[in-house]
mmCIF file of C-alpha atoms and ligand atoms in Angstrom:
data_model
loop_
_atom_site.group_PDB
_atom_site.id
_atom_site.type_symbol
_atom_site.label_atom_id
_atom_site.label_comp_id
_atom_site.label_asym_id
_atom_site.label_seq_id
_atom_site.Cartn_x
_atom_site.Cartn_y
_atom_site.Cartn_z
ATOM 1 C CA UNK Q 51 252.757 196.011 34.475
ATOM 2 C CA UNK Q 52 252.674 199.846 34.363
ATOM 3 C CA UNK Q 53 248.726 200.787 33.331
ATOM 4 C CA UNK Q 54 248.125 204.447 31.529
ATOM 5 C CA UNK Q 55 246.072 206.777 33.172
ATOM 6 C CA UNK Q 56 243.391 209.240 31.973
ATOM 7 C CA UNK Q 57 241.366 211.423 34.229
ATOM 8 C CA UNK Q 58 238.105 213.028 32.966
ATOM 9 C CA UNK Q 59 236.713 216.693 34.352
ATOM 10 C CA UNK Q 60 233.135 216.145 33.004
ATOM 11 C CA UNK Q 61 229.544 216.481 33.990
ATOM 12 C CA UNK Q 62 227.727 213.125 35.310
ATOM 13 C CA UNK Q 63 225.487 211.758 32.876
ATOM 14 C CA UNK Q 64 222.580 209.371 34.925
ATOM 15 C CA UNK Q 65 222.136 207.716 31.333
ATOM 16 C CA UNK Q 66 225.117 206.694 30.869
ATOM 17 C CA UNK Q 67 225.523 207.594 27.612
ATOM 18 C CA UNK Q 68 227.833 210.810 27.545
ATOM 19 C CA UNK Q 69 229.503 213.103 30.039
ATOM 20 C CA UNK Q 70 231.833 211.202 32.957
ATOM 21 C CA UNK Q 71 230.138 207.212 32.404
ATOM 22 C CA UNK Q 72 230.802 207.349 28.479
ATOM 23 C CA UNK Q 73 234.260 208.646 29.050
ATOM 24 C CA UNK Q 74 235.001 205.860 31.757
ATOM 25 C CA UNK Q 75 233.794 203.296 29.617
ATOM 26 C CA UNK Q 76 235.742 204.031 26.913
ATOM 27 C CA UNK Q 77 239.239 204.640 28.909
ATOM 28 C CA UNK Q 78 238.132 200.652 30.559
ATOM 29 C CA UNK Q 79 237.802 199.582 26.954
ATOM 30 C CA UNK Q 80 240.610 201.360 25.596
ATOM 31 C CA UNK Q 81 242.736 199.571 28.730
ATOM 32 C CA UNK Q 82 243.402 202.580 30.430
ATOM 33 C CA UNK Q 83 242.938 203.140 33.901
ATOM 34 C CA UNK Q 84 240.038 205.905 33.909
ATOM 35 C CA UNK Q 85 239.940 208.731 36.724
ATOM 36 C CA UNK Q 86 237.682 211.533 37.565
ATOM 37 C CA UNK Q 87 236.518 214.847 38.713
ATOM 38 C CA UNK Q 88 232.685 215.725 38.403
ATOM 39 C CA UNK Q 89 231.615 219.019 37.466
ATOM 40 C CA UNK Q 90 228.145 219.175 37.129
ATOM 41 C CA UNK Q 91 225.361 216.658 38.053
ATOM 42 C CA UNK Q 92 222.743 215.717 35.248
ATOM 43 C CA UNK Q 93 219.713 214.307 35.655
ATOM 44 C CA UNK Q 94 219.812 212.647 31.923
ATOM 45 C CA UNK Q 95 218.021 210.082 30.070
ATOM 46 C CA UNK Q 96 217.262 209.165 26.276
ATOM 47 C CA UNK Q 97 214.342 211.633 26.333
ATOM 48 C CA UNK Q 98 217.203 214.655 26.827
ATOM 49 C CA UNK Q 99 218.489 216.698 29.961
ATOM 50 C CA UNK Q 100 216.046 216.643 33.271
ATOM 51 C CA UNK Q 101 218.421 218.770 35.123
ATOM 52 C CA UNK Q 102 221.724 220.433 36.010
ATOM 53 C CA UNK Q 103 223.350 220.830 39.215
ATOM 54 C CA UNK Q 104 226.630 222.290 39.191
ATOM 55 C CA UNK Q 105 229.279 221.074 41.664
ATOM 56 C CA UNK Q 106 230.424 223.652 44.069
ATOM 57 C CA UNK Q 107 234.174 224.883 43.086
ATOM 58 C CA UNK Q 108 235.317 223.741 46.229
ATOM 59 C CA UNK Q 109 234.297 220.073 45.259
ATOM 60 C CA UNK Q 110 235.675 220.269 41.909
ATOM 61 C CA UNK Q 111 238.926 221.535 43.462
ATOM 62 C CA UNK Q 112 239.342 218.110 46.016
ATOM 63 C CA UNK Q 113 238.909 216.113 43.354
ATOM 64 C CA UNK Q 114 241.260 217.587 40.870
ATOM 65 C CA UNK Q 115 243.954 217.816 44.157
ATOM 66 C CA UNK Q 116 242.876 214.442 45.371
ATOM 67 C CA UNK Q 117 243.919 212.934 41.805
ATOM 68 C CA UNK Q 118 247.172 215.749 41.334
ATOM 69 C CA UNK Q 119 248.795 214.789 44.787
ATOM 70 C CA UNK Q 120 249.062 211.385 44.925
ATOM 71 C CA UNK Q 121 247.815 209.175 41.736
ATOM 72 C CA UNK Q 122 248.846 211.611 38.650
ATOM 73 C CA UNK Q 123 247.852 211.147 34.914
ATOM 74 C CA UNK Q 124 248.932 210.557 31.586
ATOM 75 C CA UNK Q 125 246.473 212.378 29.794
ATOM 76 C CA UNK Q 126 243.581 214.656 31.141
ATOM 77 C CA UNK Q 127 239.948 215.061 29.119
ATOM 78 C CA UNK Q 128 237.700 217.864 29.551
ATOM 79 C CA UNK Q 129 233.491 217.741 28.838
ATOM 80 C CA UNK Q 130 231.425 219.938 29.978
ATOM 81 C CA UNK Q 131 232.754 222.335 32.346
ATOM 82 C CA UNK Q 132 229.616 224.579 32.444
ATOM 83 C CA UNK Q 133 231.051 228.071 33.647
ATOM 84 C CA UNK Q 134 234.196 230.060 33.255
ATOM 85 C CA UNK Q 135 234.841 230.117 37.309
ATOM 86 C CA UNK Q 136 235.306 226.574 36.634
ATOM 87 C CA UNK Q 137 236.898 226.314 33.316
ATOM 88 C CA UNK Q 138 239.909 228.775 34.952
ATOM 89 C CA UNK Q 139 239.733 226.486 38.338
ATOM 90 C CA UNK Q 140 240.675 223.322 35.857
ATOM 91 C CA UNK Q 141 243.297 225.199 33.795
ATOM 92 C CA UNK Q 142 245.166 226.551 36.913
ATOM 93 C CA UNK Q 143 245.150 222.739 37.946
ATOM 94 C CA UNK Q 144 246.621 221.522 34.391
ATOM 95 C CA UNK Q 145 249.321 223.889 35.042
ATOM 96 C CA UNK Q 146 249.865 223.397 38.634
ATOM 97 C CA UNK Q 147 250.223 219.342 38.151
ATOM 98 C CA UNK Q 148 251.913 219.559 34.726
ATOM 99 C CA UNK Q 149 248.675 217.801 33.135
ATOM 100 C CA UNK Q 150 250.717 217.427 29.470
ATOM 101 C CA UNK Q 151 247.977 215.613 27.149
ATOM 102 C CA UNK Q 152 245.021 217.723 27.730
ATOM 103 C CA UNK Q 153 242.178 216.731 25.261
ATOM 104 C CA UNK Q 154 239.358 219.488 25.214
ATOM 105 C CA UNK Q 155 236.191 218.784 24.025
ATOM 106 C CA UNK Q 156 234.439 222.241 24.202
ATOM 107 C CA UNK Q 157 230.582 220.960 25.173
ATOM 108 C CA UNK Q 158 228.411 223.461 24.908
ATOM 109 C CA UNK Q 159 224.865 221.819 23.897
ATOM 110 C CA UNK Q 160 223.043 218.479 24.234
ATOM 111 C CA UNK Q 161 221.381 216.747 20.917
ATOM 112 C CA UNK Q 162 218.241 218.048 22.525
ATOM 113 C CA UNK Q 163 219.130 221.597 23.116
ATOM 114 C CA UNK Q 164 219.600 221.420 26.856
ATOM 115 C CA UNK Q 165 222.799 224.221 27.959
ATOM 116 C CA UNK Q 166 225.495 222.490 29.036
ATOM 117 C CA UNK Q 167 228.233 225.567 28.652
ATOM 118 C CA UNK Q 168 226.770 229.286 29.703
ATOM 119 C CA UNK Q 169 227.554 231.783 26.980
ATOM 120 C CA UNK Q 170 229.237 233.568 29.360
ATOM 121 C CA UNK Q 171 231.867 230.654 29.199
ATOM 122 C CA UNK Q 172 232.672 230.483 25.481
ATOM 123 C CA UNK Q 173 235.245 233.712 26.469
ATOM 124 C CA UNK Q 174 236.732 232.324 29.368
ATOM 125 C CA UNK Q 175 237.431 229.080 27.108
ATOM 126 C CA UNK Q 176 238.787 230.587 24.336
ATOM 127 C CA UNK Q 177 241.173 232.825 26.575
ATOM 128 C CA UNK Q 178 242.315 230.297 28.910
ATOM 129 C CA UNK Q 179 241.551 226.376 27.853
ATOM 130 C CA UNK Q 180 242.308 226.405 24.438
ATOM 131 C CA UNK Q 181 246.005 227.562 24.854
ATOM 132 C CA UNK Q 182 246.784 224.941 27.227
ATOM 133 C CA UNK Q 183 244.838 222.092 24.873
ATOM 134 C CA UNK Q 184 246.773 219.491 23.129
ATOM 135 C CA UNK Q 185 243.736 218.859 21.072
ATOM 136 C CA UNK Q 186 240.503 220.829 21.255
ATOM 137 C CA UNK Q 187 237.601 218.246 19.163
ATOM 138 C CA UNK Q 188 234.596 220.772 18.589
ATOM 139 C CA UNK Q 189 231.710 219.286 16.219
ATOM 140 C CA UNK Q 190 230.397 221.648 13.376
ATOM 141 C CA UNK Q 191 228.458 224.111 15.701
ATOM 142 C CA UNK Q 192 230.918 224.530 18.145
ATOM 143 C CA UNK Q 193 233.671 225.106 16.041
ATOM 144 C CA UNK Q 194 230.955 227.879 14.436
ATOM 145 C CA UNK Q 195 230.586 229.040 18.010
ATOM 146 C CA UNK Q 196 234.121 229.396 18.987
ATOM 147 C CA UNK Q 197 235.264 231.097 15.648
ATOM 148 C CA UNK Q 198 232.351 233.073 14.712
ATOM 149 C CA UNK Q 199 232.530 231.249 11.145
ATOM 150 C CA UNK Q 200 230.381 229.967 9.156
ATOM 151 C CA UNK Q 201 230.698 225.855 8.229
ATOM 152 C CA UNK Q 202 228.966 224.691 4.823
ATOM 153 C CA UNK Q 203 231.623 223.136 3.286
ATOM 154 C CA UNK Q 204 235.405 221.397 3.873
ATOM 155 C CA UNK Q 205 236.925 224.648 2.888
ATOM 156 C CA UNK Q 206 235.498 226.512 5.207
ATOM 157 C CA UNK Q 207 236.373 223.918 8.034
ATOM 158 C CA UNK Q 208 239.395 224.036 7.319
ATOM 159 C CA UNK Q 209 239.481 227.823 7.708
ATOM 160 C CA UNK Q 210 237.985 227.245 11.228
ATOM 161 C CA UNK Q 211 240.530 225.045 12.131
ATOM 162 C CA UNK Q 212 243.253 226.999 11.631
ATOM 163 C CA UNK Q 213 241.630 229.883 13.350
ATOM 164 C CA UNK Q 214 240.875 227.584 16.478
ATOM 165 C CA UNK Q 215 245.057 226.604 15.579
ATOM 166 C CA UNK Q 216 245.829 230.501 16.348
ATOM 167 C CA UNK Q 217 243.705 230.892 19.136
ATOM 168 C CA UNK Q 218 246.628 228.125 21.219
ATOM 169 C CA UNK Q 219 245.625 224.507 20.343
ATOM 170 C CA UNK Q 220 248.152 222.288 19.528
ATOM 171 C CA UNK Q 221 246.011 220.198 17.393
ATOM 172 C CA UNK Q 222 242.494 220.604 16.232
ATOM 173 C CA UNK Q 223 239.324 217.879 15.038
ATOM 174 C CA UNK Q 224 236.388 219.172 13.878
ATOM 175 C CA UNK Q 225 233.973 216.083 13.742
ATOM 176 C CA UNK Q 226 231.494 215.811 11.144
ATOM 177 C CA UNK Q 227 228.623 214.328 12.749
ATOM 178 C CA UNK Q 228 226.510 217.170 12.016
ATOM 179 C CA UNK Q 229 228.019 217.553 8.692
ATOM 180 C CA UNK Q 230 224.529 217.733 5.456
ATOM 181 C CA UNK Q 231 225.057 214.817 3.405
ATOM 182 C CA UNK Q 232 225.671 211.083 4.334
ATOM 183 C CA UNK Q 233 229.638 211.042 4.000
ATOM 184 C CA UNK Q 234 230.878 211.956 7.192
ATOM 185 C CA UNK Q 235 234.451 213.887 7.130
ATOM 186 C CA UNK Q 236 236.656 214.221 10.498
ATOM 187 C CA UNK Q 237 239.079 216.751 9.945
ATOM 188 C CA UNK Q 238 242.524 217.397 11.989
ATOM 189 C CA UNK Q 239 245.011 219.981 11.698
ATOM 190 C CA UNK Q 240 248.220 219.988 13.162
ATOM 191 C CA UNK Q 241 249.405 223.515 12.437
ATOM 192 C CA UNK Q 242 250.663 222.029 9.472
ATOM 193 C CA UNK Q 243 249.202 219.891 7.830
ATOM 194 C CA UNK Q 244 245.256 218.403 7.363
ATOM 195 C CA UNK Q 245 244.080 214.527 7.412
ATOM 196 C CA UNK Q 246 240.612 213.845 6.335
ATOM 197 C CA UNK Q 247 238.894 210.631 7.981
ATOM 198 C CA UNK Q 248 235.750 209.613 6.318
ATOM 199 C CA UNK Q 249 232.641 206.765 7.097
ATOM 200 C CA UNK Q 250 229.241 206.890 5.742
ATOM 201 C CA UNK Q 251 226.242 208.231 7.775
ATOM 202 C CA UNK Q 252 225.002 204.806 10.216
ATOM 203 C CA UNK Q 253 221.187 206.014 10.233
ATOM 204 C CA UNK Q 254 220.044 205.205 13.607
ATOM 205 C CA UNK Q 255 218.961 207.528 16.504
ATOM 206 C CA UNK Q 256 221.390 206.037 19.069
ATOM 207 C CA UNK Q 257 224.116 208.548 18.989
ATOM 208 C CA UNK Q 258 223.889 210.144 22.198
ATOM 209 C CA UNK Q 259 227.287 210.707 23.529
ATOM 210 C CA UNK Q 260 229.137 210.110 20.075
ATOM 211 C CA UNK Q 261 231.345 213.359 20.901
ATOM 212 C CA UNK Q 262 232.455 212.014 23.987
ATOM 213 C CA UNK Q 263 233.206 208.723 23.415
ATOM 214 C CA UNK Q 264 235.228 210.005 20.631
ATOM 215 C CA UNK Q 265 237.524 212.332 22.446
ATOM 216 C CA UNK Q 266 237.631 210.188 25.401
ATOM 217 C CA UNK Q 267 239.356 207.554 23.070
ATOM 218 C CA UNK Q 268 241.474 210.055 21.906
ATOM 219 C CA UNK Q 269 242.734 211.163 25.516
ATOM 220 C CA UNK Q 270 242.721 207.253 25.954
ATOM 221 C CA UNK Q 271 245.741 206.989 23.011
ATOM 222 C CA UNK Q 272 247.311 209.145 23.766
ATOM 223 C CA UNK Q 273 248.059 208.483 27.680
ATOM 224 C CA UNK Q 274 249.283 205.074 25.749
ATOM 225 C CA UNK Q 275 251.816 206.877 23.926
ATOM 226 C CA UNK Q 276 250.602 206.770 20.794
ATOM 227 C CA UNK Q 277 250.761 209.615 18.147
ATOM 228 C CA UNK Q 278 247.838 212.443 17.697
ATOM 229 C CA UNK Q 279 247.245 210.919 14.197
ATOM 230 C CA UNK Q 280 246.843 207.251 15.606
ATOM 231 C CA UNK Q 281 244.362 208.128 18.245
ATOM 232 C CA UNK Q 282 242.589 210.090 15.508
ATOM 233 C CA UNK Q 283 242.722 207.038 13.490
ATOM 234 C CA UNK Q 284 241.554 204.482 16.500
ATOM 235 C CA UNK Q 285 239.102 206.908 17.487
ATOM 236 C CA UNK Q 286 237.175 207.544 14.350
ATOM 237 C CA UNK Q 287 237.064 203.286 14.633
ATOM 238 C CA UNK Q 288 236.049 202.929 18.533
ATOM 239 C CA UNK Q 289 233.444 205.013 17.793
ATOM 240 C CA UNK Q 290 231.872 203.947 14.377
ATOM 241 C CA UNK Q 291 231.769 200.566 15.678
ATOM 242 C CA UNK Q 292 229.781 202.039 19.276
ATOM 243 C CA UNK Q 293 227.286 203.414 16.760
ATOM 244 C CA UNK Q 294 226.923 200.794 14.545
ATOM 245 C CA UNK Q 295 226.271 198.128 17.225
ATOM 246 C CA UNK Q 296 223.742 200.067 19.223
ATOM 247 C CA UNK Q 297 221.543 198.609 22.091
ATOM 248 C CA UNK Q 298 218.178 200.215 21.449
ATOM 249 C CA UNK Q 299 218.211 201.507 25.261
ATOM 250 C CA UNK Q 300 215.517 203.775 26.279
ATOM 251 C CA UNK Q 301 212.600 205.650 23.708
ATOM 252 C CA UNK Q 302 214.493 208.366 22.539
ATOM 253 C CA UNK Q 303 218.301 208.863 21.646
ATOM 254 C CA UNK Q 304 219.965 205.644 23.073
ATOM 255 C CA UNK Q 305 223.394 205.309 23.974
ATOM 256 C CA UNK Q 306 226.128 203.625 22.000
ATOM 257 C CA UNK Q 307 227.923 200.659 22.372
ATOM 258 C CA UNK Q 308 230.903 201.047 23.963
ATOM 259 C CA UNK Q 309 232.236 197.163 23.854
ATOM 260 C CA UNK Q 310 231.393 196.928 20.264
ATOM 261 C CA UNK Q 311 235.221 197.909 19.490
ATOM 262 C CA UNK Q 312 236.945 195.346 21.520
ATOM 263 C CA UNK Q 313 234.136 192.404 20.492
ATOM 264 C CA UNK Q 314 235.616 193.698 16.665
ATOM 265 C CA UNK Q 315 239.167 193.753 17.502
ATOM 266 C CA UNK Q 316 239.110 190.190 19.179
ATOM 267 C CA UNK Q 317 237.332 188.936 16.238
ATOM 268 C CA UNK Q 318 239.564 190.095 14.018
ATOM 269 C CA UNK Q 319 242.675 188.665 15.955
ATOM 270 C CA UNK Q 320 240.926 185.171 16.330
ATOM 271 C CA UNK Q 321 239.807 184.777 12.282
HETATM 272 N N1 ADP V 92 225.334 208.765 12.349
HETATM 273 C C1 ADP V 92 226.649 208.613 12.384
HETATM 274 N N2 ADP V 92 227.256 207.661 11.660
HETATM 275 C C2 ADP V 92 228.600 207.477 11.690
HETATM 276 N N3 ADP V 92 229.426 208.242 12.444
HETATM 277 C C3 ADP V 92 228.874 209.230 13.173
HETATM 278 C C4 ADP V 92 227.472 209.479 13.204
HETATM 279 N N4 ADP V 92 227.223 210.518 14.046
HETATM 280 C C5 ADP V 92 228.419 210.899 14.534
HETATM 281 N N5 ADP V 92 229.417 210.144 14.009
HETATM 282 C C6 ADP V 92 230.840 210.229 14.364
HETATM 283 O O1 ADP V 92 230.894 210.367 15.777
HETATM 284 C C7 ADP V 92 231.933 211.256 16.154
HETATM 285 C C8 ADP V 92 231.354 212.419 16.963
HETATM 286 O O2 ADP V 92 230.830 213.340 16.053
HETATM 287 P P1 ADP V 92 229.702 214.426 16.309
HETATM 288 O O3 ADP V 92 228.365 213.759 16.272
HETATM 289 O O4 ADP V 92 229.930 215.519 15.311
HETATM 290 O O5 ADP V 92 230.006 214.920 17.785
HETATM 291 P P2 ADP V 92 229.030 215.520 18.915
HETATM 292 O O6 ADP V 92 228.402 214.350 19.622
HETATM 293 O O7 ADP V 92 229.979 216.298 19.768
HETATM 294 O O8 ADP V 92 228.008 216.380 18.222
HETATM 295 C C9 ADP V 92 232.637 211.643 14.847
HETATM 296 O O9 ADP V 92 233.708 210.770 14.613
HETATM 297 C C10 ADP V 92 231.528 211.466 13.809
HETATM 298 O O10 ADP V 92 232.061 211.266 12.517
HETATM 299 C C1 LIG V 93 227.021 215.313 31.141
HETATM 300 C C2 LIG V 93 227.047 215.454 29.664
HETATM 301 N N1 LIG V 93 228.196 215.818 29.056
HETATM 302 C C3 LIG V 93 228.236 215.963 27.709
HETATM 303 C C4 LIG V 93 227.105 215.756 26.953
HETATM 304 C C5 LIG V 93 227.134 215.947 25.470
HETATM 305 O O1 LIG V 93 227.627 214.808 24.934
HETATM 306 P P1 LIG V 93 227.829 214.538 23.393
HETATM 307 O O2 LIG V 93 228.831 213.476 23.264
HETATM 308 O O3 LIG V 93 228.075 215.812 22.665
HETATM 309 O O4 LIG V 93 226.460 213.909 23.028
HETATM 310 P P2 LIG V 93 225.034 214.495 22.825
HETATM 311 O O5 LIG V 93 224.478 215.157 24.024
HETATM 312 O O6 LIG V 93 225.232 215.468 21.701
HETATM 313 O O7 LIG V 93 224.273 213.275 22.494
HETATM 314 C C6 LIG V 93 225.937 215.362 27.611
HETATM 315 N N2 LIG V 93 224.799 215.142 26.929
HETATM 316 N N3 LIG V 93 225.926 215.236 28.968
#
């Protein structure tokens, strides 16, 4: 049986949580063959970011080439990519291969504050990732970040998205982890039209990596085939579920729970 492939360019987290293990875990559960190319080295636990250790260009290049010339992929997910020298090294690679579903999720800070994009970056990724991004899936502040606008309310949001819309992505999510109150709204925009996704706030402090996870299941979809609105749909699910069944790991922000999805789904399909 033909598999679907998805290939991550992330940053390594030693937690597991986030960053290149989250995305890998969630492609496995999402039964698509997960590939990658490591950016940056963390040195990362539930206590926040120990250290970061870039990956020389030339190593990010093999990797990209290594995957490019001989195994190919279905859809391609970006984390963090940590300087412009390397966000332009990965979007001269999407074009070289063809890369067609390129899922961007624009990292720029951990939950505890730790840098994972320079500022000098946010240019180089508006210029030259977002027009080549089937989906760019910024939370609140980064959306802030990459339009200059201020986010209070739905209205505004959807201003932002359409302005991240102009600047080249095909398809925009602003998640609303970080929205005030306890109804969580993920919005997407098309370039035409909106759909609003809601849950209720899970109150737990074991949501390190939620951004991740979430656009890794996207990229996930949609080397399956399936529409933008689907994977926004299965998504918003996978990772709900990952929160809700957490596995109180470590003293500080835990990771989620990456098999809770498919323990729901085969429930389901058993009752
Ligand atoms: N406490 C929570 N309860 C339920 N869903 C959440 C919670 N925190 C985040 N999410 C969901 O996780 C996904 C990632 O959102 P967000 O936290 O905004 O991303 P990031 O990790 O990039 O800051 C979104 O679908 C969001 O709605
Ligand atoms: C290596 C690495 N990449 C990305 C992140 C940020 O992940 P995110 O899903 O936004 O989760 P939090 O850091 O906000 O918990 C990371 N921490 N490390």
């Amino acid at each position: 049986m033909k598999r679907a492939k998805a290939l991550t360019i992330a940053g390594s987290d030693s937690g597991g949580g986030a960053g290149i293990q989250a995305d890998l875990k969630t492609f496995q559960e999402l039964k698509v063959f997960g590939m990658s190319a490591i950016t940056a080295v963390t040195a990362q636990n539930t206590l926040g970011v120990h250290g970061v250790y870039p990956m020389s260009l030339e190593a990010i290049e093999q990797q990209l080439d290594a995957i490019g010339l001989d195994m190919g992929t279905e859809a391609v997910k970006t984390g963090m990519l940590f300087n412009s020298e390397i966000i332009e090294l990965v979007v001269s690679k999407v074009k070289q291969y063809g890369w067609q579903q390129v899922v961007v999720d624009p990292v720029m800070i951990a939950k505890g504050g730790s840098a994972l994009l320079q500022q000098e970056a946010v240019f180089a990724m508006k210029k030259y990732l977002l027009p080549v991004a089937t989906v760019i899936t910024p939370n609140i502040p980064e959306a802030e970040e990459l339009t200059g606008l201020n986010i209070k309310s739905l209205a505004e949001r959807k201003l932002a998205a359409e302005a991240l819309f102009e600047l080249g992505a095909k398809n925009v999510i602003i998640k609303g982890g970080h929205d005030t109150d306890d109804n969580l709204t993920d919005l997407l925009f098309d370039g035409k039209g909106f759909v609003e996704l809601y849950s209720k706030r899970i109150f737990t402090e074991n949501t390190h990596g939620t951004g991740c996870t979430f656009a890794a299941a996207i990229a996930a979809c949609l080397a399956k085939g399936q529409t933008m609105e689907e994977a926004f749909q299965i998504a918003k699910e996978f990772v709900y579920c990952a929160i809700q069944k957490d596995l109180h790991i470590g003293s500080g922000h835990g990771p989620t729970n990456h098999w809770a999805y498919q323990e729901q789904q085969n429930r389901t399909v058993r009752s």
